[in-house]
mmCIF file of C-alpha atoms in Angstrom:
data_model
loop_
_atom_site.group_PDB
_atom_site.id
_atom_site.type_symbol
_atom_site.label_atom_id
_atom_site.label_comp_id
_atom_site.label_asym_id
_atom_site.label_seq_id
_atom_site.Cartn_x
_atom_site.Cartn_y
_atom_site.Cartn_z
ATOM 1 C CA UNK A 169 85.582 120.674 80.688
ATOM 2 C CA UNK A 170 88.201 121.446 78.071
ATOM 3 C CA UNK A 171 87.324 121.487 74.429
ATOM 4 C CA UNK A 172 85.063 123.699 72.389
ATOM 5 C CA UNK A 173 82.348 123.505 69.787
ATOM 6 C CA UNK A 174 84.864 124.948 67.322
ATOM 7 C CA UNK A 175 88.553 124.045 67.646
ATOM 8 C CA UNK A 176 91.451 126.033 66.273
ATOM 9 C CA UNK A 177 94.582 123.976 65.624
ATOM 10 C CA UNK A 178 96.926 126.596 66.999
ATOM 11 C CA UNK A 179 99.307 126.734 69.904
ATOM 12 C CA UNK A 180 98.482 129.543 72.319
ATOM 13 C CA UNK A 181 101.406 130.473 74.604
ATOM 14 C CA UNK A 182 100.724 132.516 77.703
ATOM 15 C CA UNK A 183 102.867 135.571 78.453
ATOM 16 C CA UNK A 184 104.640 133.724 81.263
ATOM 17 C CA UNK A 185 105.228 130.677 79.040
ATOM 18 C CA UNK A 186 104.188 128.351 81.853
ATOM 19 C CA UNK A 187 101.647 126.556 79.675
ATOM 20 C CA UNK A 188 100.210 126.398 76.186
ATOM 21 C CA UNK A 189 96.666 125.570 75.070
ATOM 22 C CA UNK A 190 96.414 123.208 72.128
ATOM 23 C CA UNK A 191 94.397 120.192 70.931
ATOM 24 C CA UNK A 192 94.554 117.115 73.153
ATOM 25 C CA UNK A 193 93.910 113.681 71.635
ATOM 26 C CA UNK A 194 90.196 112.850 71.900
ATOM 27 C CA UNK A 195 89.690 115.666 74.421
ATOM 28 C CA UNK A 196 89.260 118.851 72.424
ATOM 29 C CA UNK A 197 91.617 121.496 73.741
ATOM 30 C CA UNK A 198 93.970 120.880 76.635
ATOM 31 C CA UNK A 199 96.620 122.676 78.681
ATOM 32 C CA UNK A 200 100.254 121.546 78.380
ATOM 33 C CA UNK A 201 103.403 122.488 80.276
ATOM 34 C CA UNK A 202 105.558 124.854 78.217
ATOM 35 C CA UNK A 203 108.518 123.938 80.425
ATOM 36 C CA UNK A 204 109.187 121.536 83.277
ATOM 37 C CA UNK A 205 107.154 122.684 86.284
ATOM 38 C CA UNK A 206 108.300 121.952 89.819
ATOM 39 C CA UNK A 207 105.781 121.108 92.573
ATOM 40 C CA UNK A 208 104.064 124.251 93.793
ATOM 41 C CA UNK A 209 104.577 126.193 90.568
ATOM 42 C CA UNK A 210 101.542 128.447 89.952
ATOM 43 C CA UNK A 211 100.003 127.638 86.569
ATOM 44 C CA UNK A 212 96.837 129.738 86.391
ATOM 45 C CA UNK A 213 95.399 132.430 88.646
ATOM 46 C CA UNK A 214 92.051 133.456 87.219
ATOM 47 C CA UNK A 215 89.048 135.435 88.356
ATOM 48 C CA UNK A 216 85.589 134.371 87.134
ATOM 49 C CA UNK A 217 84.309 135.655 83.814
ATOM 50 C CA UNK A 218 80.758 135.150 85.072
ATOM 51 C CA UNK A 219 79.513 134.587 88.625
ATOM 52 C CA UNK A 220 76.050 133.315 89.531
ATOM 53 C CA UNK A 221 74.588 133.393 93.020
ATOM 54 C CA UNK A 222 72.129 130.476 93.078
ATOM 55 C CA UNK A 223 68.695 131.016 94.608
ATOM 56 C CA UNK A 224 67.968 129.266 97.930
ATOM 57 C CA UNK A 225 66.481 125.791 97.590
ATOM 58 C CA UNK A 226 65.425 123.012 99.958
ATOM 59 C CA UNK A 227 67.980 120.302 100.724
ATOM 60 C CA UNK A 228 68.183 117.796 97.879
ATOM 61 C CA UNK A 229 66.147 119.951 95.476
ATOM 62 C CA UNK A 230 67.418 121.124 92.091
ATOM 63 C CA UNK A 231 68.040 124.785 91.426
ATOM 64 C CA UNK A 232 65.138 126.315 89.463
ATOM 65 C CA UNK A 233 66.308 126.392 85.855
ATOM 66 C CA UNK A 234 64.522 129.589 84.848
ATOM 67 C CA UNK A 235 65.983 131.528 87.782
ATOM 68 C CA UNK A 236 69.490 130.409 86.812
ATOM 69 C CA UNK A 237 68.821 131.215 83.147
ATOM 70 C CA UNK A 238 67.662 134.690 84.055
ATOM 71 C CA UNK A 239 70.870 135.316 86.001
ATOM 72 C CA UNK A 240 72.952 133.923 83.140
ATOM 73 C CA UNK A 241 71.253 136.123 80.560
ATOM 74 C CA UNK A 242 71.888 139.220 82.675
ATOM 75 C CA UNK A 243 75.519 138.280 83.330
ATOM 76 C CA UNK A 244 76.167 137.402 79.683
ATOM 77 C CA UNK A 245 74.603 140.617 78.381
ATOM 78 C CA UNK A 246 76.937 142.660 80.600
ATOM 79 C CA UNK A 247 80.041 141.099 79.007
ATOM 80 C CA UNK A 248 82.011 142.746 76.242
ATOM 81 C CA UNK A 249 81.653 141.311 72.748
ATOM 82 C CA UNK A 250 85.044 139.599 72.987
ATOM 83 C CA UNK A 251 84.171 138.065 76.376
ATOM 84 C CA UNK A 252 80.845 136.860 75.002
ATOM 85 C CA UNK A 253 82.728 135.138 72.180
ATOM 86 C CA UNK A 254 85.096 133.619 74.740
ATOM 87 C CA UNK A 255 82.153 132.323 76.786
ATOM 88 C CA UNK A 256 80.507 130.773 73.720
ATOM 89 C CA UNK A 257 83.775 129.093 72.646
ATOM 90 C CA UNK A 258 83.804 126.864 75.741
ATOM 91 C CA UNK A 259 82.805 123.221 75.740
ATOM 92 C CA UNK A 260 79.140 122.389 76.357
ATOM 93 C CA UNK A 261 77.812 118.944 77.180
ATOM 94 C CA UNK A 262 74.275 118.846 75.819
ATOM 95 C CA UNK A 263 71.728 116.394 77.211
ATOM 96 C CA UNK A 264 69.572 114.513 74.661
ATOM 97 C CA UNK A 265 66.451 116.310 75.919
ATOM 98 C CA UNK A 266 67.927 119.745 75.215
ATOM 99 C CA UNK A 267 67.203 121.412 71.892
ATOM 100 C CA UNK A 268 69.681 124.179 71.226
ATOM 101 C CA UNK A 269 69.434 126.479 68.251
ATOM 102 C CA UNK A 270 70.657 129.925 69.281
ATOM 103 C CA UNK A 271 73.729 131.122 71.179
ATOM 104 C CA UNK A 272 71.490 131.951 74.119
ATOM 105 C CA UNK A 273 70.382 128.321 74.266
ATOM 106 C CA UNK A 274 74.001 127.361 74.928
ATOM 107 C CA UNK A 275 74.421 129.621 77.954
ATOM 108 C CA UNK A 276 73.177 127.008 80.424
ATOM 109 C CA UNK A 277 75.031 123.937 79.025
ATOM 110 C CA UNK A 278 78.279 125.908 78.830
ATOM 111 C CA UNK A 279 77.940 127.200 82.384
ATOM 112 C CA UNK A 280 76.901 123.779 83.683
ATOM 113 C CA UNK A 281 79.907 122.139 82.005
ATOM 114 C CA UNK A 282 82.506 124.673 83.121
ATOM 115 C CA UNK A 283 81.482 126.273 86.415
ATOM 116 C CA UNK A 284 83.170 125.842 89.780
ATOM 117 C CA UNK A 285 82.151 126.525 93.347
ATOM 118 C CA UNK A 286 83.328 129.938 94.560
ATOM 119 C CA UNK A 287 82.178 129.855 98.160
ATOM 120 C CA UNK A 288 78.505 130.792 98.150
ATOM 121 C CA UNK A 289 78.287 131.171 94.361
ATOM 122 C CA UNK A 290 79.401 129.527 91.113
ATOM 123 C CA UNK A 291 81.889 130.996 88.660
ATOM 124 C CA UNK A 292 83.011 130.285 85.121
ATOM 125 C CA UNK A 293 86.776 130.418 84.454
ATOM 126 C CA UNK A 294 87.671 130.210 80.732
ATOM 127 C CA UNK A 295 91.370 129.377 81.160
ATOM 128 C CA UNK A 296 90.875 126.859 83.979
ATOM 129 C CA UNK A 297 88.059 125.279 81.944
ATOM 130 C CA UNK A 298 90.582 124.275 79.276
ATOM 131 C CA UNK A 299 92.292 121.865 81.700
ATOM 132 C CA UNK A 300 91.254 118.251 81.215
ATOM 133 C CA UNK A 301 90.371 115.702 83.878
ATOM 134 C CA UNK A 302 92.324 112.780 85.309
ATOM 135 C CA UNK A 303 91.559 110.426 88.190
ATOM 136 C CA UNK A 304 95.306 110.652 88.938
ATOM 137 C CA UNK A 305 95.911 114.378 88.386
ATOM 138 C CA UNK A 306 99.297 116.070 88.344
ATOM 139 C CA UNK A 307 97.905 119.485 89.302
ATOM 140 C CA UNK A 308 95.484 120.771 91.900
ATOM 141 C CA UNK A 309 93.226 123.793 92.157
ATOM 142 C CA UNK A 310 91.253 125.689 94.760
ATOM 143 C CA UNK A 311 89.171 128.828 95.202
ATOM 144 C CA UNK A 312 91.120 131.593 96.963
ATOM 145 C CA UNK A 313 88.492 133.766 98.612
ATOM 146 C CA UNK A 314 91.098 136.310 99.672
ATOM 147 C CA UNK A 315 92.214 136.933 96.089
ATOM 148 C CA UNK A 316 88.876 136.217 94.431
ATOM 149 C CA UNK A 317 90.610 133.837 92.040
ATOM 150 C CA UNK A 318 90.802 130.146 91.240
ATOM 151 C CA UNK A 319 94.394 128.973 91.582
ATOM 152 C CA UNK A 320 95.883 126.040 89.668
ATOM 153 C CA UNK A 321 99.333 124.781 90.684
ATOM 154 C CA UNK A 322 101.608 121.830 89.945
ATOM 155 C CA UNK A 323 101.146 119.160 92.631
ATOM 156 C CA UNK A 324 104.114 117.140 91.395
ATOM 157 C CA UNK A 325 106.823 117.672 88.790
ATOM 158 C CA UNK A 326 105.226 118.098 85.357
ATOM 159 C CA UNK A 327 107.557 117.543 82.423
ATOM 160 C CA UNK A 328 107.773 119.926 79.490
ATOM 161 C CA UNK A 329 105.111 118.932 76.955
ATOM 162 C CA UNK A 330 103.122 116.894 79.508
ATOM 163 C CA UNK A 331 99.416 117.637 79.696
ATOM 164 C CA UNK A 332 98.337 119.409 82.866
ATOM 165 C CA UNK A 333 95.431 117.544 84.470
ATOM 166 C CA UNK A 334 93.142 118.145 87.443
ATOM 167 C CA UNK A 335 90.208 116.260 88.893
ATOM 168 C CA UNK A 336 86.641 117.405 88.240
ATOM 169 C CA UNK A 337 85.183 115.105 90.918
ATOM 170 C CA UNK A 338 85.993 113.611 94.347
ATOM 171 C CA UNK A 339 88.350 110.700 93.729
ATOM 172 C CA UNK A 340 87.660 108.323 96.628
ATOM 173 C CA UNK A 341 85.248 106.262 94.540
ATOM 174 C CA UNK A 342 85.498 103.136 92.427
ATOM 175 C CA UNK A 343 86.128 103.349 88.691
ATOM 176 C CA UNK A 344 82.442 102.649 88.004
ATOM 177 C CA UNK A 345 81.307 105.318 90.472
ATOM 178 C CA UNK A 346 83.682 107.870 88.969
ATOM 179 C CA UNK A 347 82.408 107.070 85.476
ATOM 180 C CA UNK A 348 78.842 107.772 86.597
ATOM 181 C CA UNK A 349 79.851 111.122 88.103
ATOM 182 C CA UNK A 350 81.717 112.091 84.933
ATOM 183 C CA UNK A 351 78.644 111.436 82.794
ATOM 184 C CA UNK A 352 77.499 114.951 83.656
ATOM 185 C CA UNK A 353 80.437 116.236 81.602
ATOM 186 C CA UNK A 354 79.728 113.946 78.660
ATOM 187 C CA UNK A 355 82.954 111.957 78.423
ATOM 188 C CA UNK A 356 84.539 108.687 79.521
ATOM 189 C CA UNK A 357 87.820 109.034 81.359
ATOM 190 C CA UNK A 358 90.811 107.240 79.822
ATOM 191 C CA UNK A 359 93.445 108.246 82.386
ATOM 192 C CA UNK A 360 95.966 105.735 83.740
ATOM 193 C CA UNK A 361 93.647 104.714 86.557
ATOM 194 C CA UNK A 362 90.613 104.202 84.309
ATOM 195 C CA UNK A 363 92.507 102.514 81.451
ATOM 196 C CA UNK A 364 94.209 100.012 83.769
ATOM 197 C CA UNK A 365 93.772 96.253 83.525
ATOM 198 C CA UNK A 366 90.990 94.507 85.427
ATOM 199 C CA UNK A 367 93.425 93.348 88.093
ATOM 200 C CA UNK A 368 94.943 96.785 88.594
ATOM 201 C CA UNK A 369 91.456 98.337 88.696
ATOM 202 C CA UNK A 370 90.423 95.984 91.512
ATOM 203 C CA UNK A 371 93.534 96.971 93.465
ATOM 204 C CA UNK A 372 92.926 100.674 92.831
ATOM 205 C CA UNK A 373 89.242 100.467 93.798
ATOM 206 C CA UNK A 374 90.186 98.655 96.999
ATOM 207 C CA UNK A 375 92.802 101.263 97.882
ATOM 208 C CA UNK A 376 90.427 104.167 97.348
ATOM 209 C CA UNK A 377 87.714 102.547 99.436
ATOM 210 C CA UNK A 378 90.210 101.975 102.250
ATOM 211 C CA UNK A 379 91.507 105.552 101.989
ATOM 212 C CA UNK A 380 87.976 106.867 102.354
ATOM 213 C CA UNK A 381 87.290 104.594 105.340
ATOM 214 C CA UNK A 382 90.532 105.527 107.067
ATOM 215 C CA UNK A 383 90.101 109.250 106.528
ATOM 216 C CA UNK A 384 86.592 109.213 107.949
ATOM 217 C CA UNK A 385 87.518 107.111 110.989
ATOM 218 C CA UNK A 386 90.791 108.906 111.712
ATOM 219 C CA UNK A 387 89.232 112.366 111.524
ATOM 220 C CA UNK A 388 86.767 111.211 114.185
ATOM 221 C CA UNK A 389 89.267 109.360 116.386
ATOM 222 C CA UNK A 390 91.866 112.131 116.349
ATOM 223 C CA UNK A 391 89.321 114.788 117.282
ATOM 224 C CA UNK A 392 88.268 112.820 120.373
ATOM 225 C CA UNK A 393 89.603 113.667 123.814
ATOM 226 C CA UNK A 394 93.038 112.266 124.620
ATOM 227 C CA UNK A 395 92.907 109.656 127.370
ATOM 228 C CA UNK A 396 95.590 108.315 129.665
ATOM 229 C CA UNK A 397 96.927 104.984 130.776
ATOM 230 C CA UNK A 398 97.815 101.788 128.972
ATOM 231 C CA UNK A 399 94.638 101.609 126.877
ATOM 232 C CA UNK A 400 95.098 105.180 125.640
ATOM 233 C CA UNK A 401 98.719 104.480 124.691
ATOM 234 C CA UNK A 402 97.702 101.401 122.737
ATOM 235 C CA UNK A 403 95.049 103.383 120.908
ATOM 236 C CA UNK A 404 97.557 106.128 120.137
ATOM 237 C CA UNK A 405 99.942 103.598 118.603
ATOM 238 C CA UNK A 406 97.094 102.047 116.596
ATOM 239 C CA UNK A 407 96.232 105.470 115.217
ATOM 240 C CA UNK A 408 99.865 106.026 114.243
ATOM 241 C CA UNK A 409 99.898 102.727 112.357
ATOM 242 C CA UNK A 410 96.617 103.493 110.602
ATOM 243 C CA UNK A 411 97.830 106.941 109.575
ATOM 244 C CA UNK A 412 101.027 105.534 108.132
ATOM 245 C CA UNK A 413 98.931 103.026 106.214
ATOM 246 C CA UNK A 414 96.760 105.885 104.948
ATOM 247 C CA UNK A 415 99.804 107.830 103.726
ATOM 248 C CA UNK A 416 101.125 104.735 101.965
ATOM 249 C CA UNK A 417 97.802 104.140 100.186
ATOM 250 C CA UNK A 418 97.347 107.775 99.133
ATOM 251 C CA UNK A 419 100.877 107.932 97.731
ATOM 252 C CA UNK A 420 100.475 104.558 95.978
ATOM 253 C CA UNK A 421 97.324 105.867 94.254
ATOM 254 C CA UNK A 422 99.076 109.186 93.487
ATOM 255 C CA UNK A 423 96.080 111.145 94.784
ATOM 256 C CA UNK A 424 97.772 114.514 95.105
ATOM 257 C CA UNK A 425 94.480 116.157 96.142
ATOM 258 C CA UNK A 426 94.625 114.191 99.416
ATOM 259 C CA UNK A 427 98.323 114.428 100.336
ATOM 260 C CA UNK A 428 97.944 117.418 102.656
ATOM 261 C CA UNK A 429 95.058 115.826 104.566
ATOM 262 C CA UNK A 430 96.838 112.471 104.943
ATOM 263 C CA UNK A 431 100.037 114.136 106.174
ATOM 264 C CA UNK A 432 98.061 116.268 108.641
ATOM 265 C CA UNK A 433 96.443 113.163 110.115
ATOM 266 C CA UNK A 434 99.845 111.476 110.365
ATOM 267 C CA UNK A 435 101.176 114.519 112.205
ATOM 268 C CA UNK A 436 98.264 114.543 114.662
ATOM 269 C CA UNK A 437 98.551 110.819 115.383
ATOM 270 C CA UNK A 438 102.276 110.994 116.108
ATOM 271 C CA UNK A 439 101.762 113.983 118.386
ATOM 272 C CA UNK A 440 99.050 112.090 120.268
ATOM 273 C CA UNK A 441 101.555 109.263 120.777
ATOM 274 C CA UNK A 442 104.080 111.897 121.959
ATOM 275 C CA UNK A 443 106.330 111.107 119.021
ATOM 276 C CA UNK A 444 107.071 114.797 118.623
ATOM 277 C CA UNK A 445 109.882 114.689 116.090
ATOM 278 C CA UNK A 446 107.829 112.533 113.708
ATOM 279 C CA UNK A 447 104.797 114.742 114.341
ATOM 280 C CA UNK A 448 106.776 117.806 113.270
ATOM 281 C CA UNK A 449 108.026 115.966 110.185
ATOM 282 C CA UNK A 450 104.507 115.151 108.972
ATOM 283 C CA UNK A 451 103.255 118.644 109.825
ATOM 284 C CA UNK A 452 105.963 120.095 107.576
ATOM 285 C CA UNK A 453 105.004 117.630 104.819
ATOM 286 C CA UNK A 454 101.399 118.799 105.062
ATOM 287 C CA UNK A 455 102.510 122.437 105.203
ATOM 288 C CA UNK A 456 104.435 121.973 101.967
ATOM 289 C CA UNK A 457 101.203 121.198 100.126
ATOM 290 C CA UNK A 458 99.156 123.781 102.013
ATOM 291 C CA UNK A 459 101.630 126.455 100.976
ATOM 292 C CA UNK A 460 101.426 125.331 97.356
ATOM 293 C CA UNK A 461 97.742 126.220 97.500
ATOM 294 C CA UNK A 462 97.922 129.344 99.679
ATOM 295 C CA UNK A 463 100.637 130.139 102.184
ATOM 296 C CA UNK A 464 98.269 132.491 104.029
ATOM 297 C CA UNK A 465 95.402 130.000 104.385
ATOM 298 C CA UNK A 466 94.134 128.897 107.822
ATOM 299 C CA UNK A 467 95.235 125.352 106.957
ATOM 300 C CA UNK A 468 98.798 126.487 106.264
ATOM 301 C CA UNK A 469 98.821 128.486 109.497
ATOM 302 C CA UNK A 470 97.599 125.427 111.429
ATOM 303 C CA UNK A 471 100.407 123.211 110.077
ATOM 304 C CA UNK A 472 103.038 125.904 110.589
ATOM 305 C CA UNK A 473 101.968 126.275 114.215
ATOM 306 C CA UNK A 474 101.835 122.489 114.731
ATOM 307 C CA UNK A 475 105.323 121.958 113.301
ATOM 308 C CA UNK A 476 106.787 124.620 115.589
ATOM 309 C CA UNK A 477 104.951 123.277 118.643
ATOM 310 C CA UNK A 478 105.959 119.660 118.027
ATOM 311 C CA UNK A 479 109.582 120.672 117.414
ATOM 312 C CA UNK A 480 109.680 122.496 120.758
ATOM 313 C CA UNK A 481 108.132 119.488 122.496
ATOM 314 C CA UNK A 482 110.732 117.231 120.906
ATOM 315 C CA UNK A 483 113.574 119.421 122.157
ATOM 316 C CA UNK A 484 112.026 119.650 125.609
ATOM 317 C CA UNK A 485 111.970 115.866 125.867
ATOM 318 C CA UNK A 486 115.621 115.371 124.888
ATOM 319 C CA UNK A 487 117.686 114.059 127.766
ATOM 320 C CA UNK A 488 121.083 115.693 128.400
ATOM 321 C CA UNK A 489 124.097 113.585 127.666
ATOM 322 C CA UNK A 490 125.347 111.657 130.660
ATOM 323 C CA UNK A 491 128.505 113.035 132.200
#
């Protein structure tokens, strides 16, 4: 979503000097780290320039274009002149069937190319829109309903001068499937995962398919009622092994968007097997990423509570030293 119809070859530092916006090779504009950023470092906190509440539609149906256009026209007309210029400077992927001649004609393609889900509506975020895509991102983002802002933060260490990258799409798909999804933005991804050799691509596709399978099955299995007896213990150990495999695969693929979920599942599986100390360890790992996003979120609260509970259970099960 980064880029623009007109590019200025200038470096644009932010007041906090966390990042700069400048041209990125073959990608229009991009966002780069102005200094080395540690995991969890906030990069952008931005409220929407424009918000559109889509009209209700039947499942599987497209939103009526004219209704969206009407909302866009009203929202755009209420902006200041400088904000209108900012809106129109954003990248727009234009479909071959679209004939655009005036600035108003670009309102829909720009919004379509740069909007994000904001709960029950869609919002356009000019700064966040400058961040380019990667299928192995180094940053993550989320909509914070409490603050009314989209938050971007470093999900791993990002070196000074390194481009900050997020994912525009769900990543548990093959390279070919991801390419099809990215067609809506009008570019072909050339990240490390997509530019890999045929052999490495096969390995990556296989990992992502297995991650998706494991996450779906483990979410179901770990939400089921806990049984008792030998069979239940064997199942608990199997779930532990599968969760550890999941963590290994997610980390091997460097899918930072899925770390918190994988660690949460690992925590739940170890707790089910009454491996309390390990359960607390994985809960704290998940909490680390939940707090990067929002320390006050329900997900962070859940992991904080789980870590404390599992730690107490671990202490309660310690046997006193023999005299």
